[in-house]
Coordinates of C-alpha atoms in Angstrom, one line a residue:
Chain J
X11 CA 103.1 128.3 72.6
X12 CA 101.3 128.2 76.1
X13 CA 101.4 125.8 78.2
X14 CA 97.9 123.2 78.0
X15 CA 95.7 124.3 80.9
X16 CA 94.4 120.8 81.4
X17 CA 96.6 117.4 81.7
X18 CA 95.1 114.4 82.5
X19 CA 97.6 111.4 83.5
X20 CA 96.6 108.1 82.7
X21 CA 96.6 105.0 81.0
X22 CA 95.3 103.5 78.0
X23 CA 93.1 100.8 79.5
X24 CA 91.1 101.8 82.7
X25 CA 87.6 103.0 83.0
X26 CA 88.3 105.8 85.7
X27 CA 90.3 107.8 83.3
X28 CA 87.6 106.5 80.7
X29 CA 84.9 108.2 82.8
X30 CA 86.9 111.3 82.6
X31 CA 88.0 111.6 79.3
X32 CA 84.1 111.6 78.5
X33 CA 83.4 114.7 80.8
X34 CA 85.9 116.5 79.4
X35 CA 84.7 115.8 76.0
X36 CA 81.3 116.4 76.6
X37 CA 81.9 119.7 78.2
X38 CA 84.2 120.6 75.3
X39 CA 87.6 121.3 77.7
X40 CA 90.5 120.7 75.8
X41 CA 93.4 118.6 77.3
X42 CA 96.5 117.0 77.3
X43 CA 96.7 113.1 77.2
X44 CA 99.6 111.9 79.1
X45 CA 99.7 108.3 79.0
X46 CA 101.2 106.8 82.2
X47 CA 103.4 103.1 83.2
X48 CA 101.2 102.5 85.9
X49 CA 103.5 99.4 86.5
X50 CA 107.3 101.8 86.9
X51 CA 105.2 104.6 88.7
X52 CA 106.4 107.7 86.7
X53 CA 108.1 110.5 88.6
X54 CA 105.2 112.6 87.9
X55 CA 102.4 110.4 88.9
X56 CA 104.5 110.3 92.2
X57 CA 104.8 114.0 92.3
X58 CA 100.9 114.9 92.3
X59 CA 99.7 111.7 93.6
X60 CA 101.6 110.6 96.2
X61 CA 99.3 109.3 98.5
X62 CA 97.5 106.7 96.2
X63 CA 99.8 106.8 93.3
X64 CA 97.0 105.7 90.5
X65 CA 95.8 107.0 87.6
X66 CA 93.3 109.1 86.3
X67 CA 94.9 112.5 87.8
X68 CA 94.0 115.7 86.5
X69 CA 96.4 118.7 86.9
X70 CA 94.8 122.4 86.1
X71 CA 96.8 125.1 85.8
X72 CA 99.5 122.8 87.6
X73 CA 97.0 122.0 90.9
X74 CA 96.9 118.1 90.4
X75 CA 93.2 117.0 91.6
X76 CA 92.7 112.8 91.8
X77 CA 90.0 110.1 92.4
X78 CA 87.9 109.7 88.8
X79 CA 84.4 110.9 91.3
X80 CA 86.1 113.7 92.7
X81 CA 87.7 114.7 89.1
X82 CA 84.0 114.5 87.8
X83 CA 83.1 116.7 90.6
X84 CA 85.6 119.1 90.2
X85 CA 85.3 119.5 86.4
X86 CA 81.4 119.8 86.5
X87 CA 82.2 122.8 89.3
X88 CA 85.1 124.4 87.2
X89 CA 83.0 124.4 83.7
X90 CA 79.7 124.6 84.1
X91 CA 78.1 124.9 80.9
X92 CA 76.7 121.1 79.5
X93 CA 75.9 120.3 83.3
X94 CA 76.3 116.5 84.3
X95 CA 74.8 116.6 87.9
X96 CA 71.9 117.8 88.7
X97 CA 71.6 121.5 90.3
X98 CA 68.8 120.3 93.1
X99 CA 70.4 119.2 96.8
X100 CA 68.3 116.4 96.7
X101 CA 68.7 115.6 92.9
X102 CA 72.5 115.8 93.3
X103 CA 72.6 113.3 96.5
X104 CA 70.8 110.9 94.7
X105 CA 73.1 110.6 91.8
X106 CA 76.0 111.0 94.2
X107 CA 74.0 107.4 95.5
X108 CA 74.0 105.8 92.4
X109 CA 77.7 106.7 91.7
X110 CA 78.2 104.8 95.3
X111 CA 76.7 102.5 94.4
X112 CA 77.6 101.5 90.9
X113 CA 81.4 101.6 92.1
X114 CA 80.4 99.6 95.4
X115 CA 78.4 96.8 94.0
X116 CA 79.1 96.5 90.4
X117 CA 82.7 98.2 89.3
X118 CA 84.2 96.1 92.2
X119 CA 82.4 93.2 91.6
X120 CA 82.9 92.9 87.8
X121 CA 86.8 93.7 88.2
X122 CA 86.5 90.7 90.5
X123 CA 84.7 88.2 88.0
X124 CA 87.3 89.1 85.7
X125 CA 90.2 88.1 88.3
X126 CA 88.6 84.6 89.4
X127 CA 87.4 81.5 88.4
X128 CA 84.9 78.6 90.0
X129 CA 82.8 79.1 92.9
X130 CA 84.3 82.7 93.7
X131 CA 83.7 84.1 89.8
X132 CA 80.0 82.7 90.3
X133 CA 79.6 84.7 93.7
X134 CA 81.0 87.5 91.7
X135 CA 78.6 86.8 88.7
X136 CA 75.5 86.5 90.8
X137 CA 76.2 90.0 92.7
X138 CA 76.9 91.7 89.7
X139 CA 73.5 90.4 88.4
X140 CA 71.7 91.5 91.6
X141 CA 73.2 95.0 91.0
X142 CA 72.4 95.3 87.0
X143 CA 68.4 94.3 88.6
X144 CA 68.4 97.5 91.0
X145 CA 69.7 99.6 88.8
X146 CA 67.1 98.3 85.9
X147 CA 64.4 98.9 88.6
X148 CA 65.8 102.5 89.1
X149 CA 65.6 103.2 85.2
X150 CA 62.0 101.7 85.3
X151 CA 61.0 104.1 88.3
X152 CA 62.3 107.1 86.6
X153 CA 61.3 106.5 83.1
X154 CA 64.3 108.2 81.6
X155 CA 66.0 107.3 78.7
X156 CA 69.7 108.1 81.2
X157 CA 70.2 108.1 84.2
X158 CA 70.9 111.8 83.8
X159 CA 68.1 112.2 82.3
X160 CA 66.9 113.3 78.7
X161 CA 70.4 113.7 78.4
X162 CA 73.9 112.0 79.6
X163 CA 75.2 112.5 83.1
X164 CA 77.5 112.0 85.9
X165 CA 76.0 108.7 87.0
X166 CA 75.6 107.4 82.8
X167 CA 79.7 108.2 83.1
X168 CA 80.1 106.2 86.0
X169 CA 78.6 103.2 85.1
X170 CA 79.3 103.3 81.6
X171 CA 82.8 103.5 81.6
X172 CA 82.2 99.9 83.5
X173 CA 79.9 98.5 81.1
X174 CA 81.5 99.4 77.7
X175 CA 84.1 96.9 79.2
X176 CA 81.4 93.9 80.2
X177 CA 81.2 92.1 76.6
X178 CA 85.1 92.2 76.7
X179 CA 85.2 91.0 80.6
X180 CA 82.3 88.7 79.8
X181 CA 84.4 87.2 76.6
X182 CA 87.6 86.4 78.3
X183 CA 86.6 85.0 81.9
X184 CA 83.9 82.9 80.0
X185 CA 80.8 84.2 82.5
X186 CA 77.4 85.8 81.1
X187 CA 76.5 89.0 83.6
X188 CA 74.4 91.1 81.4
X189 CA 71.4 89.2 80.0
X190 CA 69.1 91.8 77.3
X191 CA 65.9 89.8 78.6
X192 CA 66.4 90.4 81.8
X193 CA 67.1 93.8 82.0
X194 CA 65.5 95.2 78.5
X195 CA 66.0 98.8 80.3
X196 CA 69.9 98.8 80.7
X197 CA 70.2 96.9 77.3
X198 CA 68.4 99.8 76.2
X199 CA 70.4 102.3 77.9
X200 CA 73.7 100.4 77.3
X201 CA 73.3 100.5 73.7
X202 CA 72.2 104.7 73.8
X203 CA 75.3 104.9 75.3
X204 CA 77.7 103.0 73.3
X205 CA 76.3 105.0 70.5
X206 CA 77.8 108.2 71.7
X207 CA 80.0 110.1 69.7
X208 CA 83.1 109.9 72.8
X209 CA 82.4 106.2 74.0
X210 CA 82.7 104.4 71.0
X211 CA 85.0 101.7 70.5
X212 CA 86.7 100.6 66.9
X213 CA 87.2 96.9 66.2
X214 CA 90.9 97.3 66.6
X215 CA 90.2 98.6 69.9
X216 CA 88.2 96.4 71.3
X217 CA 90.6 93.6 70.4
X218 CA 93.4 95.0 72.0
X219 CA 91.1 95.8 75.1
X220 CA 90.4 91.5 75.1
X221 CA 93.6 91.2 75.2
X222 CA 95.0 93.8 77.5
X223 CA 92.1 91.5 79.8
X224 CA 92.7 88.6 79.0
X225 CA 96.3 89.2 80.3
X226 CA 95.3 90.6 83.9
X227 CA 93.2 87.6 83.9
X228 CA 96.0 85.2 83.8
X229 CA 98.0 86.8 85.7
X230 CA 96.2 87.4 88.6
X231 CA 94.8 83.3 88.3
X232 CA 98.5 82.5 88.2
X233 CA 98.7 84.5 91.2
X234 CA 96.2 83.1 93.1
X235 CA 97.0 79.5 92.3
X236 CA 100.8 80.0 93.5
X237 CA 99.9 81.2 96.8
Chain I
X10 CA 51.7 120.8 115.5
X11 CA 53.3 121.1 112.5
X12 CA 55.5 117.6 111.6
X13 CA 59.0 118.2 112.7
X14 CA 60.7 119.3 108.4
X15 CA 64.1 117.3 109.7
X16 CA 64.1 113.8 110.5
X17 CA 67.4 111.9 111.5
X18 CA 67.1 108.1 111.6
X19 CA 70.1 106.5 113.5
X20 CA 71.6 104.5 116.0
X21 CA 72.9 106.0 119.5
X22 CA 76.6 104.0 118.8
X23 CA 77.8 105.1 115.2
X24 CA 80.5 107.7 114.1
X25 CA 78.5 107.4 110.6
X26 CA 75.5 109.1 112.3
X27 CA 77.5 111.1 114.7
X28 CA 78.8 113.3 112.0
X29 CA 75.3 113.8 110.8
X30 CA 74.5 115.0 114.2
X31 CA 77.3 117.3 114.1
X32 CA 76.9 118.8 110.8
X33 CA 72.9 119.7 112.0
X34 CA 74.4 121.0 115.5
X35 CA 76.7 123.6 113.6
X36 CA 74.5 124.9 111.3
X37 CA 71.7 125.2 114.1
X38 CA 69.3 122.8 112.6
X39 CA 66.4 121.9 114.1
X40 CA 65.8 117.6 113.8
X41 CA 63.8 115.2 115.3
X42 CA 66.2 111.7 116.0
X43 CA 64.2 108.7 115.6
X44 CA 66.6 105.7 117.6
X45 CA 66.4 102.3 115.2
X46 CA 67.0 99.0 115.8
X47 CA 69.5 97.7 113.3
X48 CA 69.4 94.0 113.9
X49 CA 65.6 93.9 113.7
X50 CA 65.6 96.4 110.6
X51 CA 62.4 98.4 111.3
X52 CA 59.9 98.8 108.5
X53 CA 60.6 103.0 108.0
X54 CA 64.5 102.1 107.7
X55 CA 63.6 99.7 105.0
X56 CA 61.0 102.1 103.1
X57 CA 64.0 104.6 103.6
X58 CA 67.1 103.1 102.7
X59 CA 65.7 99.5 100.9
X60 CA 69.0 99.2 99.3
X61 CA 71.6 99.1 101.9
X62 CA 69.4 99.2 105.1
X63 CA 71.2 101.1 106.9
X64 CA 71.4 104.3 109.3
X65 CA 72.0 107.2 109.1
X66 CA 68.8 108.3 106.9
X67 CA 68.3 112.1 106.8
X68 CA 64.6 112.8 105.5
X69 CA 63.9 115.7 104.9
X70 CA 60.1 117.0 103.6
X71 CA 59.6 113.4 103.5
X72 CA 62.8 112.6 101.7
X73 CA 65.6 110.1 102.4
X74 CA 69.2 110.6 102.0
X75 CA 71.6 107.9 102.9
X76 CA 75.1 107.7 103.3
X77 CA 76.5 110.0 105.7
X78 CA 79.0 111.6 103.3
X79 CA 76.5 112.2 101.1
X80 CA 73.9 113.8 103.5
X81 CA 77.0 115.9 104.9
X82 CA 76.9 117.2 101.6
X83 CA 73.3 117.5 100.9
X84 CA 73.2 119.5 104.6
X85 CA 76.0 122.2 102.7
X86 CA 74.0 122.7 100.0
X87 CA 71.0 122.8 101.6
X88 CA 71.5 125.4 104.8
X89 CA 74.3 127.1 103.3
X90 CA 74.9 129.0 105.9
X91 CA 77.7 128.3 108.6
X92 CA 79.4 126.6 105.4
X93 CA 81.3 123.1 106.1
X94 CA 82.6 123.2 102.3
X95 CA 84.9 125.7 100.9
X96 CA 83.6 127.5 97.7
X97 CA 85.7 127.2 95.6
X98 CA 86.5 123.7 93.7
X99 CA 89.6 123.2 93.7
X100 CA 89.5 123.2 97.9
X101 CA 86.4 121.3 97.8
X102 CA 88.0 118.7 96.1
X103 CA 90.8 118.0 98.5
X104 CA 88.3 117.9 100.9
X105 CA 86.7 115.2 99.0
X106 CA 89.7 113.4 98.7
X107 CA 90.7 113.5 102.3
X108 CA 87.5 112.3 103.4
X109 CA 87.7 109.7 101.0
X110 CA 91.3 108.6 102.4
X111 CA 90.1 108.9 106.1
X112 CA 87.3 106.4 105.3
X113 CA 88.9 103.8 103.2
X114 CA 92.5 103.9 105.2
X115 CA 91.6 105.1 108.9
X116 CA 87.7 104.1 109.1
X117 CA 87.7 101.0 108.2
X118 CA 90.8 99.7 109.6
X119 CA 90.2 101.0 113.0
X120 CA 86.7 99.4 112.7
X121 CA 89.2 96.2 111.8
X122 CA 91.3 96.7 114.8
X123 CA 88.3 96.6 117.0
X124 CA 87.4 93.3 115.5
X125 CA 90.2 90.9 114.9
X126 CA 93.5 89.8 117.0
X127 CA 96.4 88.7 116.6
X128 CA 99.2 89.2 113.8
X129 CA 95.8 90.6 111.3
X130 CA 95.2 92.8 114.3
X131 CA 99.2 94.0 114.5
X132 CA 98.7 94.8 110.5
X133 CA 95.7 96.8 111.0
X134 CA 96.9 99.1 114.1
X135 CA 99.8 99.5 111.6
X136 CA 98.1 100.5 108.9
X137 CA 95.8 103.0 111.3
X138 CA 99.4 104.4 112.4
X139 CA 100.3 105.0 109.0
X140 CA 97.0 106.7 107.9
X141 CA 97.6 109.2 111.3
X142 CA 100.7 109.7 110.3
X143 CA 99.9 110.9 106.7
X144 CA 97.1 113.4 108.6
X145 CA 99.9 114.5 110.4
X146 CA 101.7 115.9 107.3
X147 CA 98.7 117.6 105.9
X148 CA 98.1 119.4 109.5
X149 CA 101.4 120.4 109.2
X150 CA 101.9 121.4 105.4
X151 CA 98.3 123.6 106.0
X152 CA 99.5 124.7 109.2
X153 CA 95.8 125.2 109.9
X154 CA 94.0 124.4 113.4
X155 CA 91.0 122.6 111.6
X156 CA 91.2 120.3 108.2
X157 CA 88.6 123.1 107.6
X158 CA 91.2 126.0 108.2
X159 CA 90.5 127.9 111.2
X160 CA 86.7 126.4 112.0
X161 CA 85.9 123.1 112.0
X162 CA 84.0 121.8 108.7
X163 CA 83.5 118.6 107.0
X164 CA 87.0 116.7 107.2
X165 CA 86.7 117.5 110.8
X166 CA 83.0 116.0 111.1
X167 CA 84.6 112.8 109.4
X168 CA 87.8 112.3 111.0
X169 CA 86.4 113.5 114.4
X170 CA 84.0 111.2 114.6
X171 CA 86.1 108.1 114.4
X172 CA 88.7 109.7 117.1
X173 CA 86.5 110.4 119.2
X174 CA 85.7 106.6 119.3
X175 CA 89.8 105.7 119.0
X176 CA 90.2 105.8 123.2
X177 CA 87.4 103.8 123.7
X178 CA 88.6 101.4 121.1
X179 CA 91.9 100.8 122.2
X180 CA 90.8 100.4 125.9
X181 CA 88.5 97.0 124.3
X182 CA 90.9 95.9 121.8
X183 CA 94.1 96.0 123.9
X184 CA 96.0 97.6 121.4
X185 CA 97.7 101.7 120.6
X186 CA 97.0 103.6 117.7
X187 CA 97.4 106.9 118.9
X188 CA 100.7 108.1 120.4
X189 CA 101.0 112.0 121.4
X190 CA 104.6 112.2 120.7
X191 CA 104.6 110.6 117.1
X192 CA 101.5 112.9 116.0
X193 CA 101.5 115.9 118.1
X194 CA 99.6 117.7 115.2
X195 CA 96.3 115.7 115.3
X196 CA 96.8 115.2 119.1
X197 CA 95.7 118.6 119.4
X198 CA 93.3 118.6 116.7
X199 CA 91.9 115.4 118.6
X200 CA 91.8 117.7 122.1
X201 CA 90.4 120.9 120.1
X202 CA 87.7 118.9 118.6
X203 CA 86.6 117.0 121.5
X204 CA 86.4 120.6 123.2
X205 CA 83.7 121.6 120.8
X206 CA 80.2 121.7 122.7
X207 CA 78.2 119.6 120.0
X208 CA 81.1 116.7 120.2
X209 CA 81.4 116.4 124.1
X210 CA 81.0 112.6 125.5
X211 CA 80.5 112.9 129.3
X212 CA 82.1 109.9 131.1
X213 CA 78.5 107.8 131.1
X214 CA 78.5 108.0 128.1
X215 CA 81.9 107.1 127.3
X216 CA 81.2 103.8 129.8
X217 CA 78.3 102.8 127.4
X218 CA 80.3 103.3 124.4
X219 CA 82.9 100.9 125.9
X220 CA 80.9 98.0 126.9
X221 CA 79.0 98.9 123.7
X222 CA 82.2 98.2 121.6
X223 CA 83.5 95.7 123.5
X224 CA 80.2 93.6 122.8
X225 CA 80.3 93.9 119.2
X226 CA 84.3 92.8 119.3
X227 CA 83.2 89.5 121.7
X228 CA 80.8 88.5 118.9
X229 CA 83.1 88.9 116.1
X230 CA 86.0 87.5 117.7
X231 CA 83.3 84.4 118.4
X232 CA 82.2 84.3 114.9
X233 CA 85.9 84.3 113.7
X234 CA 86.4 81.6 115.9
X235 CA 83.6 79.3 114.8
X236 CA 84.5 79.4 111.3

């Protein structure tokens, strides 16, 4: 039997292989799953990252390529048909914006609500908020039902891979970020999304997901309070 | 006469603009810079940018494109000739990811450097030292004159125009980042690329760029100081 073309290291629980794993699908690419210890870095996690040593990697044909926006990237170059970015200069810069700024202002931000408690996790809360408000504005603006538009896209990966974890994050650091009243567009889009046939989550998944979360919670509080 | 198609909004201190700059100069791009004040946010950098407010703003036919790695890019695809980019995907995306590592680990922590004292300033010139010396290992695995191979291209633009700042900085900040001997690799690539006509300081310029930087690190070493 020949060898898979496409391995993609990773772990079970983390929304930058998430992101991937739904290109892939999407475009129809056939891969590998290799599930990584993130925690006893594997030998070959070391081997074809060894500058960051993190999952997601993505090894084609044995060239390892890392970083879940560059992977994106790369896979919308490599297989073109099913596009996820947009062909236009200007088009593409824009959603290369919103990726920034989805990682910058709300994948950093939730992670960090998740992680703290008191007046920090309320900081946290608030900026989250501001950013789910910008990006409700830029869904109004455009008048799309994605951010891709008619159809899913680079930028609907990005931030969706973050948001089908927010009831979770919400449930077990007891905060409220998303709120359907006040932004009716992402509650829209959110639940579009979720509806997908390669983003859904079972019951049993989602429970193990709270507490796969609810476990980094406590230890990084424990962490913080022994310092 | 006809309104000038490229537009550059920046400031006259900021490697984040000076790649810009360079990326126009190479590809023989004809742009009109419009100087901005940052502190007192002028009205077009708000219509332009009204998320993060900042410079560089590339517009272009009357529209914006922010974030300098992102307009680099925008510039490739745009004037394709004189490419910064490889072609094929697999290079592009190890371009991608060394411009991401010079930004998170070299960037910013020089920018750190500049700002702080002390034992957080002896952890950041370390770190800085570190980051070089992992540039050092790809100059030498490539064996290449240029991250860009034999001509200079966008991991140059990004790296080059924080290095070109790194005298200037350690001459405020007291402290040594750069030593010859450990990194004789990117001590050349730091004399070739400061050779190149479009990257040239002359040495009243260099004098404005010092008192420039050490301004900014009196203020912040003031602010730290007040807290």
């Amino acid at each position: 039997m020949a060898e898979p073309q496409v391995k993609l290291l990773g772990t079970m629980y983390s929304p930058f292989v998430d992101r991937v794993k739904m290109a892939l699908k999407l475009k129809g690419i056939e891969y590998e799953f290799l599930e990584f210890d993130i925690v006893n870095k594997s030998p070959l996690l070391l081997q074809h990252n060894p500058i960051y040593k993190k999952v997601p990697v993505l090894v084609h044909s044995g060239k390892p390529i890392v970083e879940s926006l560059i992977i994106l990237e790369y896979i919308e170059e490599t297989w073109e048909d099913i596009p996820i970015l947009p062909h236009d200069p200007y088009e593409k810069a824009r959603a290369h914006f919103w990726a920034k700024f989805i990682e910058e202002k709300f994948t950093q931000i939730v992670r960090n609500a998740l992680l703290t408690e008191g007046e920090l996790q309320e900081k946290m809360v608030f900026q989250a908020k501001e950013a789910l408000q910008v990006l409700e504005g830029e869904l109004k603006a455009e008048g799309k039902q994605f951010f891709g538009g008619e159809s899913v896209g680079y930028v609907d990966m990005v931030l969706g891979s973050i948001t089908l974890w927010l009831g979770p994050v919400e449930e077990v650091s007891g905060v409220k970020i998303h709120d359907p009243e006040s932004y009716p567009l992402i509650d829209k889009w959110m639940k579009d999304f979720t509806e997908l046939p390669y983003t859904k989550h079972n019951s049993r998944e989602r429970e193990m997901l709270v507490h796969y979360l609810d476990n980094i919670r406590q230890v990084a509080l424990a962490a913080a309070a022994g310092k």
